[in-house]
CSV table of C-alpha atoms and ligand atoms in Angstrom, one decimal:
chain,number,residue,atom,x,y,z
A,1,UNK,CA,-22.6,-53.6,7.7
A,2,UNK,CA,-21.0,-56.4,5.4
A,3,UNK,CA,-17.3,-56.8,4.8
A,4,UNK,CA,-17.2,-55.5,0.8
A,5,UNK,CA,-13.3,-56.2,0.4
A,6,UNK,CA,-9.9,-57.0,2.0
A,7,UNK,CA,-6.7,-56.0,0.9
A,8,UNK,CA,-3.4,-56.8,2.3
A,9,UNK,CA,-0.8,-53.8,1.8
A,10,UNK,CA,3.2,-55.0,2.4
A,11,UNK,CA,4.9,-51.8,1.7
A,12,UNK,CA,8.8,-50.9,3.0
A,13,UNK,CA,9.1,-47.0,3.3
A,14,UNK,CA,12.3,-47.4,5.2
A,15,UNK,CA,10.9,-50.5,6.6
A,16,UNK,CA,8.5,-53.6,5.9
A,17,UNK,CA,5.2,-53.1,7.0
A,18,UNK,CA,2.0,-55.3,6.7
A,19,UNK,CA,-1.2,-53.3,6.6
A,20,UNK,CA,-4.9,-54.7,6.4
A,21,UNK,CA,-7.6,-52.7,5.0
A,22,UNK,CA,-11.1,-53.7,5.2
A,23,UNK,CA,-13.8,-52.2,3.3
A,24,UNK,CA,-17.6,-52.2,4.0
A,25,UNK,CA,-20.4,-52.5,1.7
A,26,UNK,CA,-21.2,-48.8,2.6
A,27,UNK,CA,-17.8,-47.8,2.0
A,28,UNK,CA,-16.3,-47.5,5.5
A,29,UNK,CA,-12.7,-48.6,5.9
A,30,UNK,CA,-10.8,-50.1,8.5
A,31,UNK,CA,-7.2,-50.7,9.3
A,32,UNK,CA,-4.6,-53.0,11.1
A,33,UNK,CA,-1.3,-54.0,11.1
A,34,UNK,CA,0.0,-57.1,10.6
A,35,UNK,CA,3.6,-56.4,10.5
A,36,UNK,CA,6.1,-59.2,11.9
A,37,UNK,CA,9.6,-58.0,12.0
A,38,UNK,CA,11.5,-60.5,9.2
A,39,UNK,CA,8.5,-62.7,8.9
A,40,UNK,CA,6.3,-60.2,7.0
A,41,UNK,CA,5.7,-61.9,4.2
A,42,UNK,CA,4.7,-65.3,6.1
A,43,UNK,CA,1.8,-63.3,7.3
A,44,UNK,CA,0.5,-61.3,4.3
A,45,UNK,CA,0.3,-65.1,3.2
A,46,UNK,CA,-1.6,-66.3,6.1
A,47,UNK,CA,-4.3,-63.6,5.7
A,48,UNK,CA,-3.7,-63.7,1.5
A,49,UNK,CA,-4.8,-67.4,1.9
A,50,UNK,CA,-6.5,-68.4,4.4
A,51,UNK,CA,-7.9,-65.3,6.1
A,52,UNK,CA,-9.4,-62.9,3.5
A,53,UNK,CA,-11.9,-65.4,1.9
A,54,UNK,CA,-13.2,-66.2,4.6
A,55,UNK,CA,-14.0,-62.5,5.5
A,56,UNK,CA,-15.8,-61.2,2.5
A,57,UNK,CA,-19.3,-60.9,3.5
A,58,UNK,CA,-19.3,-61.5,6.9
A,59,UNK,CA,-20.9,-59.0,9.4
A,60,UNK,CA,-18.1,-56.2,9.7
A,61,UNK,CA,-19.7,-55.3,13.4
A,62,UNK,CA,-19.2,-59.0,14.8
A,63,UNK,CA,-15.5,-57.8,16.4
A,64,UNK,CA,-15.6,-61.0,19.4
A,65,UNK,CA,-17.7,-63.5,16.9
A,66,UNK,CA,-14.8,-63.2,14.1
A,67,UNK,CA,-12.2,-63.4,16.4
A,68,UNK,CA,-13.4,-66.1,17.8
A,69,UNK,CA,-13.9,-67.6,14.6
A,70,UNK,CA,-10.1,-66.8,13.3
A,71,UNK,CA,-9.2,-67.9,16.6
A,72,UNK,CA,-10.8,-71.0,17.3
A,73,UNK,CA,-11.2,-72.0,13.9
A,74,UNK,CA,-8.3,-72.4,12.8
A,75,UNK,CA,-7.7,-75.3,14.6
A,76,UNK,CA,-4.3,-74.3,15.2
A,77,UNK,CA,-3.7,-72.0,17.9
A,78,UNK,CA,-1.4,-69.3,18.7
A,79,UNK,CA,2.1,-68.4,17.5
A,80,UNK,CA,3.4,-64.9,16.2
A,81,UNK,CA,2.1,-65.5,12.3
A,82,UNK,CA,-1.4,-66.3,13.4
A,83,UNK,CA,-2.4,-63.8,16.2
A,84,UNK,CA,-0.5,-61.0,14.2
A,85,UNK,CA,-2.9,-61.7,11.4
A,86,UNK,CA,-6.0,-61.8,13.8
A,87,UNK,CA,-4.8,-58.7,15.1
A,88,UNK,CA,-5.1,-56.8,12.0
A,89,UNK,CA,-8.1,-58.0,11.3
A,90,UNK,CA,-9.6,-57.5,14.7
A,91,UNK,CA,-7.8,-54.2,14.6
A,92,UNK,CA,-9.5,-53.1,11.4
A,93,UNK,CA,-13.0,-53.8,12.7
A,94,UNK,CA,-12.3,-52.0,15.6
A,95,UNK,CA,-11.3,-48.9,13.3
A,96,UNK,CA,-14.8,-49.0,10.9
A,97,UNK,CA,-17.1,-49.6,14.1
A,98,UNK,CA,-15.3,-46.0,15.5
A,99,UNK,CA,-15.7,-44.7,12.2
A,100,UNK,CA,-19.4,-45.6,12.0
A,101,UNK,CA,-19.8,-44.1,15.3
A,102,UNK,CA,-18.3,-41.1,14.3
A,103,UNK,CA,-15.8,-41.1,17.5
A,104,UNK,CA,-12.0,-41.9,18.5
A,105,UNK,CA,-11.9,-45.6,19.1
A,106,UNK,CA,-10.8,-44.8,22.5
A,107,UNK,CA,-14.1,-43.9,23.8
A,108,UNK,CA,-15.9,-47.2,22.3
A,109,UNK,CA,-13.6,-48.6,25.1
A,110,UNK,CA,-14.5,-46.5,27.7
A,111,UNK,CA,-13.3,-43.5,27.3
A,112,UNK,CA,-10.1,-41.5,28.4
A,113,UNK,CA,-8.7,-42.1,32.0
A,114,UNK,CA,-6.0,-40.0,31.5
A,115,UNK,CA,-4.9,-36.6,29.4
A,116,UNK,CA,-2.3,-38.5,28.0
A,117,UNK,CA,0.1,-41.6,27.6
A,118,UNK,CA,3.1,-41.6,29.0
A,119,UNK,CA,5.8,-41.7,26.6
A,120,UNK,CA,9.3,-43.3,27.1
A,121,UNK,CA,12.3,-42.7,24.1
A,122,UNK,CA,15.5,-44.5,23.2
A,123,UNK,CA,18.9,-43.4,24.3
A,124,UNK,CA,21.8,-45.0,23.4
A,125,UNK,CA,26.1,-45.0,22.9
A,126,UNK,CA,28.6,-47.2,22.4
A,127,UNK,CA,30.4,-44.9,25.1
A,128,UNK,CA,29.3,-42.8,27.9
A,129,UNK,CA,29.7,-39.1,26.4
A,130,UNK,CA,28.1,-40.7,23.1
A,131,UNK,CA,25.1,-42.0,25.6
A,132,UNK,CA,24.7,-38.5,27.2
A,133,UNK,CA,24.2,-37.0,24.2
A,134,UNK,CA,21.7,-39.1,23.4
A,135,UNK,CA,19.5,-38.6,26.5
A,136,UNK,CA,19.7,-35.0,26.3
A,137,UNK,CA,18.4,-35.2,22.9
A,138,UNK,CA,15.7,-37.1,24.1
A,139,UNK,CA,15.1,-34.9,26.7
A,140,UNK,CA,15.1,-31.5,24.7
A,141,UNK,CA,12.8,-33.7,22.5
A,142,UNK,CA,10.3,-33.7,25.3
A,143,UNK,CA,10.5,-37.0,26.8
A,144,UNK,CA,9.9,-37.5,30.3
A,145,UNK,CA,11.7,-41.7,30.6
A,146,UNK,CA,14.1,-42.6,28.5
A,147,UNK,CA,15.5,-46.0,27.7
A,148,UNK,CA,19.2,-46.5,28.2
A,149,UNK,CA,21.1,-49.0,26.0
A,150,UNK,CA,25.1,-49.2,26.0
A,151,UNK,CA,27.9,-50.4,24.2
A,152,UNK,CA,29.9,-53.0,26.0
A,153,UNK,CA,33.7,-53.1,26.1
A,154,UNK,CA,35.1,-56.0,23.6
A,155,UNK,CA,31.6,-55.8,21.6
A,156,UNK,CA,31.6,-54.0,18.3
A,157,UNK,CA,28.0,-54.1,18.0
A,158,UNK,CA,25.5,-54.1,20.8
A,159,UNK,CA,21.7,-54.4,20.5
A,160,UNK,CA,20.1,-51.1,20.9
A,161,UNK,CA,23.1,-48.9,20.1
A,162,UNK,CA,21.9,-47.2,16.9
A,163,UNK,CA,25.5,-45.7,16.3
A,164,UNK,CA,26.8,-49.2,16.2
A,165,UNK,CA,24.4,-50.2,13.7
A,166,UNK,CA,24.7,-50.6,10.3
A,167,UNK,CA,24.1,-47.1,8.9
A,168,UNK,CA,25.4,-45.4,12.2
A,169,UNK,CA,24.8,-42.2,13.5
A,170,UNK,CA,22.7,-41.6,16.6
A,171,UNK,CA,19.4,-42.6,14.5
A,172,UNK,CA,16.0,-41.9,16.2
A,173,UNK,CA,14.3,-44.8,14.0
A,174,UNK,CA,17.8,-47.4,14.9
A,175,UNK,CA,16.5,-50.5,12.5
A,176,UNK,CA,17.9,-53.9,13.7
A,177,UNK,CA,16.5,-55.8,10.9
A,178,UNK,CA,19.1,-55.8,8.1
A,179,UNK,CA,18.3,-56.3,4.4
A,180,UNK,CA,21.1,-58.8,4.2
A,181,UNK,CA,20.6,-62.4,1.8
A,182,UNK,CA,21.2,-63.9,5.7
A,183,UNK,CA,20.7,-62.3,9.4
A,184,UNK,CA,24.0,-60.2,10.5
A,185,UNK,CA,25.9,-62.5,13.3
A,186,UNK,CA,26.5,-60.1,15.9
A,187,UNK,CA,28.9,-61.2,19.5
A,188,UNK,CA,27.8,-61.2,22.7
A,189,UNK,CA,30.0,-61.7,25.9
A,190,UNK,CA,27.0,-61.9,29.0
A,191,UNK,CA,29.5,-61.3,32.0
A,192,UNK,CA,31.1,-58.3,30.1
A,193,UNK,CA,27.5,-56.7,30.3
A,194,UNK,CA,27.0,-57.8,33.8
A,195,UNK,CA,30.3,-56.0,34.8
A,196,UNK,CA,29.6,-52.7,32.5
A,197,UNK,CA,25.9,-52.4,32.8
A,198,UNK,CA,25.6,-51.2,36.6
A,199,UNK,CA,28.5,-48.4,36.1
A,200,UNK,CA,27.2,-47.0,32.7
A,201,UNK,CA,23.5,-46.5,34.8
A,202,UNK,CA,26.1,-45.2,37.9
A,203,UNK,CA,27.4,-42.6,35.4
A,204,UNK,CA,23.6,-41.8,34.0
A,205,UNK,CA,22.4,-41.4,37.8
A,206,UNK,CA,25.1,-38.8,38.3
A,207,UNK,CA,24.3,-36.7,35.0
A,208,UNK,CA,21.0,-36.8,35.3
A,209,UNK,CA,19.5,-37.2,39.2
A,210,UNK,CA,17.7,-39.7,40.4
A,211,UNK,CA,14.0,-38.7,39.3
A,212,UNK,CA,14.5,-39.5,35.5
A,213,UNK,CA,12.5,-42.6,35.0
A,214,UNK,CA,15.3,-45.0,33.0
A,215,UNK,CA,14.6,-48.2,31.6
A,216,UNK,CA,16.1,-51.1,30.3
A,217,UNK,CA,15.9,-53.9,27.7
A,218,UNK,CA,18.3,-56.7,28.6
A,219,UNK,CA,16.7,-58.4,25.3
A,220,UNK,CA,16.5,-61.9,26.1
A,221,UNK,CA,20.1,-62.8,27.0
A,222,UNK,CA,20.6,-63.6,30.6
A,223,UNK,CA,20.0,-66.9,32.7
A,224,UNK,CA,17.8,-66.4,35.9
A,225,UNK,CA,20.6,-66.2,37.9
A,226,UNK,CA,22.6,-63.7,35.9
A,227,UNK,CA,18.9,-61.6,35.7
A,228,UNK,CA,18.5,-61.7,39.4
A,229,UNK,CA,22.1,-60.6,39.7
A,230,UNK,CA,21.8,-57.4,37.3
A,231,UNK,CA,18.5,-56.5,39.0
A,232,UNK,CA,20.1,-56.5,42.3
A,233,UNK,CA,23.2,-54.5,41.0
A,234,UNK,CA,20.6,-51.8,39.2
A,235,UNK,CA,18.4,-51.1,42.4
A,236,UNK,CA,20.6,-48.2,43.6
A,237,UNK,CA,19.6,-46.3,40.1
A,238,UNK,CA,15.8,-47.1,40.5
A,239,UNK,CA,15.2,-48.3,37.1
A,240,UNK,CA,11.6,-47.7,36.2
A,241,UNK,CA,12.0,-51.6,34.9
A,242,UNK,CA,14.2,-53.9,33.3
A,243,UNK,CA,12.9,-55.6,30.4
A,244,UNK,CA,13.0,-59.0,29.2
A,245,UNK,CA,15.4,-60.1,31.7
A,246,UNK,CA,15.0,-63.8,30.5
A,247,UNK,CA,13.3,-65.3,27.6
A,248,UNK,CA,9.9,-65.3,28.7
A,249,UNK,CA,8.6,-68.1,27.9
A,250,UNK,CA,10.1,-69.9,30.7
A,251,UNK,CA,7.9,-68.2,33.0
A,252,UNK,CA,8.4,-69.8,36.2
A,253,UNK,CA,12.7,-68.4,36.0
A,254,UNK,CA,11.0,-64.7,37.0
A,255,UNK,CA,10.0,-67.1,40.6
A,256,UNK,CA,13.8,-66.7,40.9
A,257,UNK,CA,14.5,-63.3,39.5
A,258,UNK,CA,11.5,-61.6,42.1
A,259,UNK,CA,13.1,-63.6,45.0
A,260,UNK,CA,16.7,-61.5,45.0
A,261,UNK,CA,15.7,-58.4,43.7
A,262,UNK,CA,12.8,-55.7,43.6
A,263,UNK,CA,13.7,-53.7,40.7
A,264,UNK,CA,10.5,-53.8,38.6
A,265,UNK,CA,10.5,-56.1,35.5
A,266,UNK,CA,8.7,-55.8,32.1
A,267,UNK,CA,8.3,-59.0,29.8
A,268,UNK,CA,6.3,-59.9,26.8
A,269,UNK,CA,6.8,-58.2,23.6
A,270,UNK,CA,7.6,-61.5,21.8
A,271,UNK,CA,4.2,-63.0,23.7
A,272,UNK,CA,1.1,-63.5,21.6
A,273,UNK,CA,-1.5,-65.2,23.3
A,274,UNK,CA,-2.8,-64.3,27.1
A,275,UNK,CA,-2.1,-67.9,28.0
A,276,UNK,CA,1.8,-66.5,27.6
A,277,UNK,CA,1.2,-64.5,31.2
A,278,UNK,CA,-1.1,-66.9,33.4
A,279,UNK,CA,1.9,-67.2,35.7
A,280,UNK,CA,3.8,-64.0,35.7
A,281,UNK,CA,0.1,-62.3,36.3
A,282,UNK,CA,-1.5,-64.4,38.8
A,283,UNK,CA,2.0,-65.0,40.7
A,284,UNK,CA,2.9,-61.1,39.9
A,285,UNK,CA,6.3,-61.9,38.8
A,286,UNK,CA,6.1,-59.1,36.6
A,287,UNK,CA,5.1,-55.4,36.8
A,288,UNK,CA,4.3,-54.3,33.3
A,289,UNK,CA,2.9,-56.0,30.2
A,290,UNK,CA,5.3,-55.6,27.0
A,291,UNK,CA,2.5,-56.7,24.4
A,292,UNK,CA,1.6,-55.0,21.3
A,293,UNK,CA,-1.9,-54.9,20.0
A,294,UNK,CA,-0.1,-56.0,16.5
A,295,UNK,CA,1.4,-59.4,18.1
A,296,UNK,CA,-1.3,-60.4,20.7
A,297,UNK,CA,-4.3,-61.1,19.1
A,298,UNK,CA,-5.5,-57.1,18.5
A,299,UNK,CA,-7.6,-54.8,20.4
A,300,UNK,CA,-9.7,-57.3,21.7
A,301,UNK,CA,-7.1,-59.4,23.1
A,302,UNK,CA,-4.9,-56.9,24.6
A,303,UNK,CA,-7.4,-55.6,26.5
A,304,UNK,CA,-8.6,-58.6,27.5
A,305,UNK,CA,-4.9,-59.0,29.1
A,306,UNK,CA,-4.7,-55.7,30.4
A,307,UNK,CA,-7.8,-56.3,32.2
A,308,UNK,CA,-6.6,-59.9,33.8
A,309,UNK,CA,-3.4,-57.7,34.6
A,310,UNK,CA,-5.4,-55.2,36.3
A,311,UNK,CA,-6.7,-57.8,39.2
A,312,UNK,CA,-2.4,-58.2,40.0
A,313,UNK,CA,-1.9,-54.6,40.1
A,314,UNK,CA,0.0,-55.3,36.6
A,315,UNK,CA,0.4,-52.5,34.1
A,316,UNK,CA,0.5,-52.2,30.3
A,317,UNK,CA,3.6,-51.1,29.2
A,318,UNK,CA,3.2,-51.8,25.0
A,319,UNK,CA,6.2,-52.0,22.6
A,320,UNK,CA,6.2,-49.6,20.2
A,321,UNK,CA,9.4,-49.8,18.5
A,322,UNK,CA,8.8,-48.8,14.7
A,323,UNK,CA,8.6,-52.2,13.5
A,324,UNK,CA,5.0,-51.8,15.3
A,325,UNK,CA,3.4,-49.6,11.8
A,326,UNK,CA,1.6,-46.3,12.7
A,327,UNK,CA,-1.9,-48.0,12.4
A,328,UNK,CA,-0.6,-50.8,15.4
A,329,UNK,CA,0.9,-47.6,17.3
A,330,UNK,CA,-2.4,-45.8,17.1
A,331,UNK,CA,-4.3,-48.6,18.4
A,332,UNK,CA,-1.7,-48.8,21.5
A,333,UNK,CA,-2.6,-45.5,22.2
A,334,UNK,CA,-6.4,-45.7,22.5
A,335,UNK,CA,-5.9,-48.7,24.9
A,336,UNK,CA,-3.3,-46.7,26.9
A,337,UNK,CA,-5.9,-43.6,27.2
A,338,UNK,CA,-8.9,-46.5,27.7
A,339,UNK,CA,-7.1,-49.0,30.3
A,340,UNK,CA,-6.9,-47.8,33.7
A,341,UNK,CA,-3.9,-49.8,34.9
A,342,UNK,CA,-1.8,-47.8,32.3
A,343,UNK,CA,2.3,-47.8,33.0
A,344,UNK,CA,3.9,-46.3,29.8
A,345,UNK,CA,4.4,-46.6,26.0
A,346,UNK,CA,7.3,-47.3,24.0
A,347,UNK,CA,7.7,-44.8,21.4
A,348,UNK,CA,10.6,-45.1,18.8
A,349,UNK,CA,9.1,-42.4,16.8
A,350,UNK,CA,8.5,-43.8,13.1
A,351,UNK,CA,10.6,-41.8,9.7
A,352,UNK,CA,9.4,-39.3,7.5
A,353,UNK,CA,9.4,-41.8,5.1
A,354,UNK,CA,7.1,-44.0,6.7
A,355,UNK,CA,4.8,-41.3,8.2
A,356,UNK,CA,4.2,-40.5,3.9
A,357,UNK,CA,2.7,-43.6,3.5
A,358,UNK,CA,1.0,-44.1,6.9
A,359,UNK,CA,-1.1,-40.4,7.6
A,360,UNK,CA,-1.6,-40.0,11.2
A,361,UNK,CA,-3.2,-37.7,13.7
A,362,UNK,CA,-1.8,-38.8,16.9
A,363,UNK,CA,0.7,-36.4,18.8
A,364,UNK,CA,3.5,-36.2,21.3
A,365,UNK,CA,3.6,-33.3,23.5
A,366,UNK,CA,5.2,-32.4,26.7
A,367,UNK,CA,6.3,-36.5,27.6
A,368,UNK,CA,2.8,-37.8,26.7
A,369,UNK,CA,1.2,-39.2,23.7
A,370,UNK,CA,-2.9,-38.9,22.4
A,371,UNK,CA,-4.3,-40.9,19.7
A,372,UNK,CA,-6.4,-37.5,18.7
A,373,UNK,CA,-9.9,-37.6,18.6
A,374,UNK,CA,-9.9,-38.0,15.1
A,375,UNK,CA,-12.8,-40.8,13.9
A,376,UNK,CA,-11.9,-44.6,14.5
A,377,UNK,CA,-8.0,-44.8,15.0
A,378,UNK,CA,-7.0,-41.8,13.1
A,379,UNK,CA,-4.6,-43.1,10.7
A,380,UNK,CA,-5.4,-43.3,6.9
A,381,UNK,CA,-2.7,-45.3,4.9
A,382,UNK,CA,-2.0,-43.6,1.3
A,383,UNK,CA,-1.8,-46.7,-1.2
A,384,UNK,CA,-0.6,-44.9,-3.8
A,385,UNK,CA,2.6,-43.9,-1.7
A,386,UNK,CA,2.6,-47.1,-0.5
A,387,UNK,CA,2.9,-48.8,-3.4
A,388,UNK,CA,6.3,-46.6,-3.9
A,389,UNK,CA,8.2,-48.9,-1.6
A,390,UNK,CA,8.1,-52.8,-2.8
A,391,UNK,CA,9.0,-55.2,-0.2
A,392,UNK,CA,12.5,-55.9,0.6
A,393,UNK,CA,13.5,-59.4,2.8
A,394,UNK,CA,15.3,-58.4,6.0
A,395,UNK,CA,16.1,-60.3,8.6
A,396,UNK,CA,16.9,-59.3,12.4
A,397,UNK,CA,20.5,-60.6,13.7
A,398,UNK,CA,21.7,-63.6,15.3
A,399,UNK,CA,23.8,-63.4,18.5
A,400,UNK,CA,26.4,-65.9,18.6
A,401,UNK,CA,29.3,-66.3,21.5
A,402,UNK,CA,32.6,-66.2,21.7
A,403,UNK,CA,32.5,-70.1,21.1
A,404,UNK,CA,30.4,-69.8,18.4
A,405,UNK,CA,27.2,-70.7,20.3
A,406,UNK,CA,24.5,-69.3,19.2
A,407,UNK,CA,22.8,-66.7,21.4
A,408,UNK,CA,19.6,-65.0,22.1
A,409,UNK,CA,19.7,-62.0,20.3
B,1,LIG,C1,12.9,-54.0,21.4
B,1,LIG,C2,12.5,-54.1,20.0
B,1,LIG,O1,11.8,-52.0,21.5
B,1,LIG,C3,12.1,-53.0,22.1
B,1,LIG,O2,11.9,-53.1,23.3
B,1,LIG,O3,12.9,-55.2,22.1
B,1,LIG,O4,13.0,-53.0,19.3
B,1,LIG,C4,12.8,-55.4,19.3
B,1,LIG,O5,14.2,-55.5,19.2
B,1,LIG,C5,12.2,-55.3,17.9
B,1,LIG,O6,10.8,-55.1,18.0
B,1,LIG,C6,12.5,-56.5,17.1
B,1,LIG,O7,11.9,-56.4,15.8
B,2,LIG,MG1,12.3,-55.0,24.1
């Protein structure tokens, strides 16, 4: 089954996307998504260029062989561009060897361990009747967890507070990434959230009871020190986990973090390579997996990290904010139904707009998501539509102190 032709689709209904197809001299067609939140079009040049030529004829079935040719042969290892361009292509083959097999790529890996994935939503307010509001509609939308992101006194614009974005409102599909000539400079004050953060989750505990799993994303911003003190100011509210604590990279700072507090943490959304977890998995300094199949490598590699997770007692728990396309969301979800060591799955939920480009079958039901037993990955991506929405340069905001230093965002 020979690779016939490879397109790369950058389309922007409501947002950028990246999309490979692959097509097969017998006319089978594969997708994956390639999609790097403001770095898009770096890329759709790295597979324009130096990826698609070298695809055309190859052995479409080979799924390890060409990944290990992309991989390994590129001399140069690693980093968000690259792997998010294996992934797509790895994603793609994945989705035509399904197809030819005439089954939901989900049970090429194994088939289901579960009826569904568990689903977890974005709440958010710049204020606490504002937050509330949000969670219940969450919760009437079906969701069983819920993310919880707050406004913080003295801060007019807080990450994750979709009313505080540009565009306001309390919207489901909150965009950070601005189409702006330069990224938005937003201000961040650190011990202001350390003071607010543990009351706001005080005040949610009290609403809502204390089964509701509720997350958090501290987004990169706090030193060891300051993450250790949050998680051991959030264990009375039994977080389901707090997410990026620290930048991740430093791995060795969650030693610190897991030594004064056991509320459970989640890392890795900004990883891209399994050699990003080798200490937070084999010193378990970590309890769920943050990586997308889009920014790791692809099917191939995710699961390979799910599975070295697995011998930690480490679950997945993939990003899936909608700057993850409905073809890289669809792919989560037959590794979350596949995996055993499944946690949860970020769902964002992705606009009308963008669901007219990208056609998909999977659903959300009662808390839980299925990738439907639709052939391959069971999304189909209408070029024609697509073509309606040229790309348009965004970037995500800066985060810059009060002293003008600039800030994890
Ligand atoms: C966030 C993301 O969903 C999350 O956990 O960290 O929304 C992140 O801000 C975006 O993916 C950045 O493009
Ligand atoms: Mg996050």
């Amino acid at each position: 089954m020979k690779i016939a032709a490879v397109d790369v689709v950058v389309t922007c209904p409501g947002r950028n996307f990246v999309t490979l197809r692959i097509t097969t001299e017998d006319g089978i067609t594969g997708l994956g998504d390639a999609t790097l939140n403001g770095r898009e079009l770096a890329v759709e040049a790295y597979l324009r260029e130096h990826v698609v030529p070298l695809l055309v004829g190859r052995d479409a079935s080979a799924i390890e062989d060409t990944w290990q040719y992309l991989y390994r042969g590129a001399y140069w290892r690693r980093g968000p561009v690259t792997m998010a361009a294996i992934a797509a292509v790895d994603t793609a083959l994945w989705d035509i060897k399904a197809r030819a097999a005439g089954m939901p790529l989900y049970q090429l890996l194994g088939g289901a361990c579960r009826v569904g994935a568990l689903a977890y939503g974005h709440a958010s307010g710049r204020d606490l009747p504002e937050l509330f509001d949000s969670i219940r509609a969450h919760l009437e939308l079906g969701f069983r967890a819920i993310r919880v992101q707050t406004g913080i006194p003295g801060l007019d614009t807080v990450y994750g507070v979709a009313a505080s974005a540009a565009g306001g409102g309390d919207r489901y599909d909150y965009e950070p990434a601005r189409p702006t000539a330069l990224p938005v400079e937003e201000s961040w004050d650190t011990r202001a959230y350390l003071r607010h953060v543990p009351s706001v989750f005080e005040a949610v505990r009290s609403e809502f009871g204390p089964s509701l799993p509720l997350l958090h994303d501290g987004h990169h911003r706090m030193t060891p020190i300051e993450a250790a003190r949050l998680g051991k100011a959030l264990e009375p509210y039994d977080l389901f986990w707090l997410e990026d604590a620290t930048p991740g990279e430093d791995q060795a700072a969650l030693r610190l973090i897991r030594q004064h507090t056991t509320t459970p943490l989640a890392i890795g959304e900004v990883f891209n390579s399994i050699h990003d977890y080798t200490t937070l998995l084999s010193e378990r300094l970590i309890d769920y997996v943050r990586s997308a199949v889009t920014h790791t490598g692809g099917v191939t590699a995710l699961k390979k990290v799910l599975d070295f997770a697995a011998v930690y007692g480490v679950k997945s728990g993939m990003h899936g904010p909608t700057d993850i396309s409905p073809v890289g969301m669809a792919a989560a979800l037959h590794l979350d139904l596949a995996v055993h060591n499944f946690g949860i799955q970020e769902y964002m939920r992705h606009s009308a707009e963008t669901l007219a480009v990208f056609r998909t079958s999977y659903t959300f039901a009662d808390g839980l998501l299925h990738p439907s037993d639709a052939p391959g990955l069971g999304v189909e991506l209408d070029v024609d539509a697509a073509d309606h929405f040229p790309y348009r340069a965004a970037y995500l905001p800066v985060n810059r102190l009060a002293d003008g230093t600039l800030h994890d965002w």
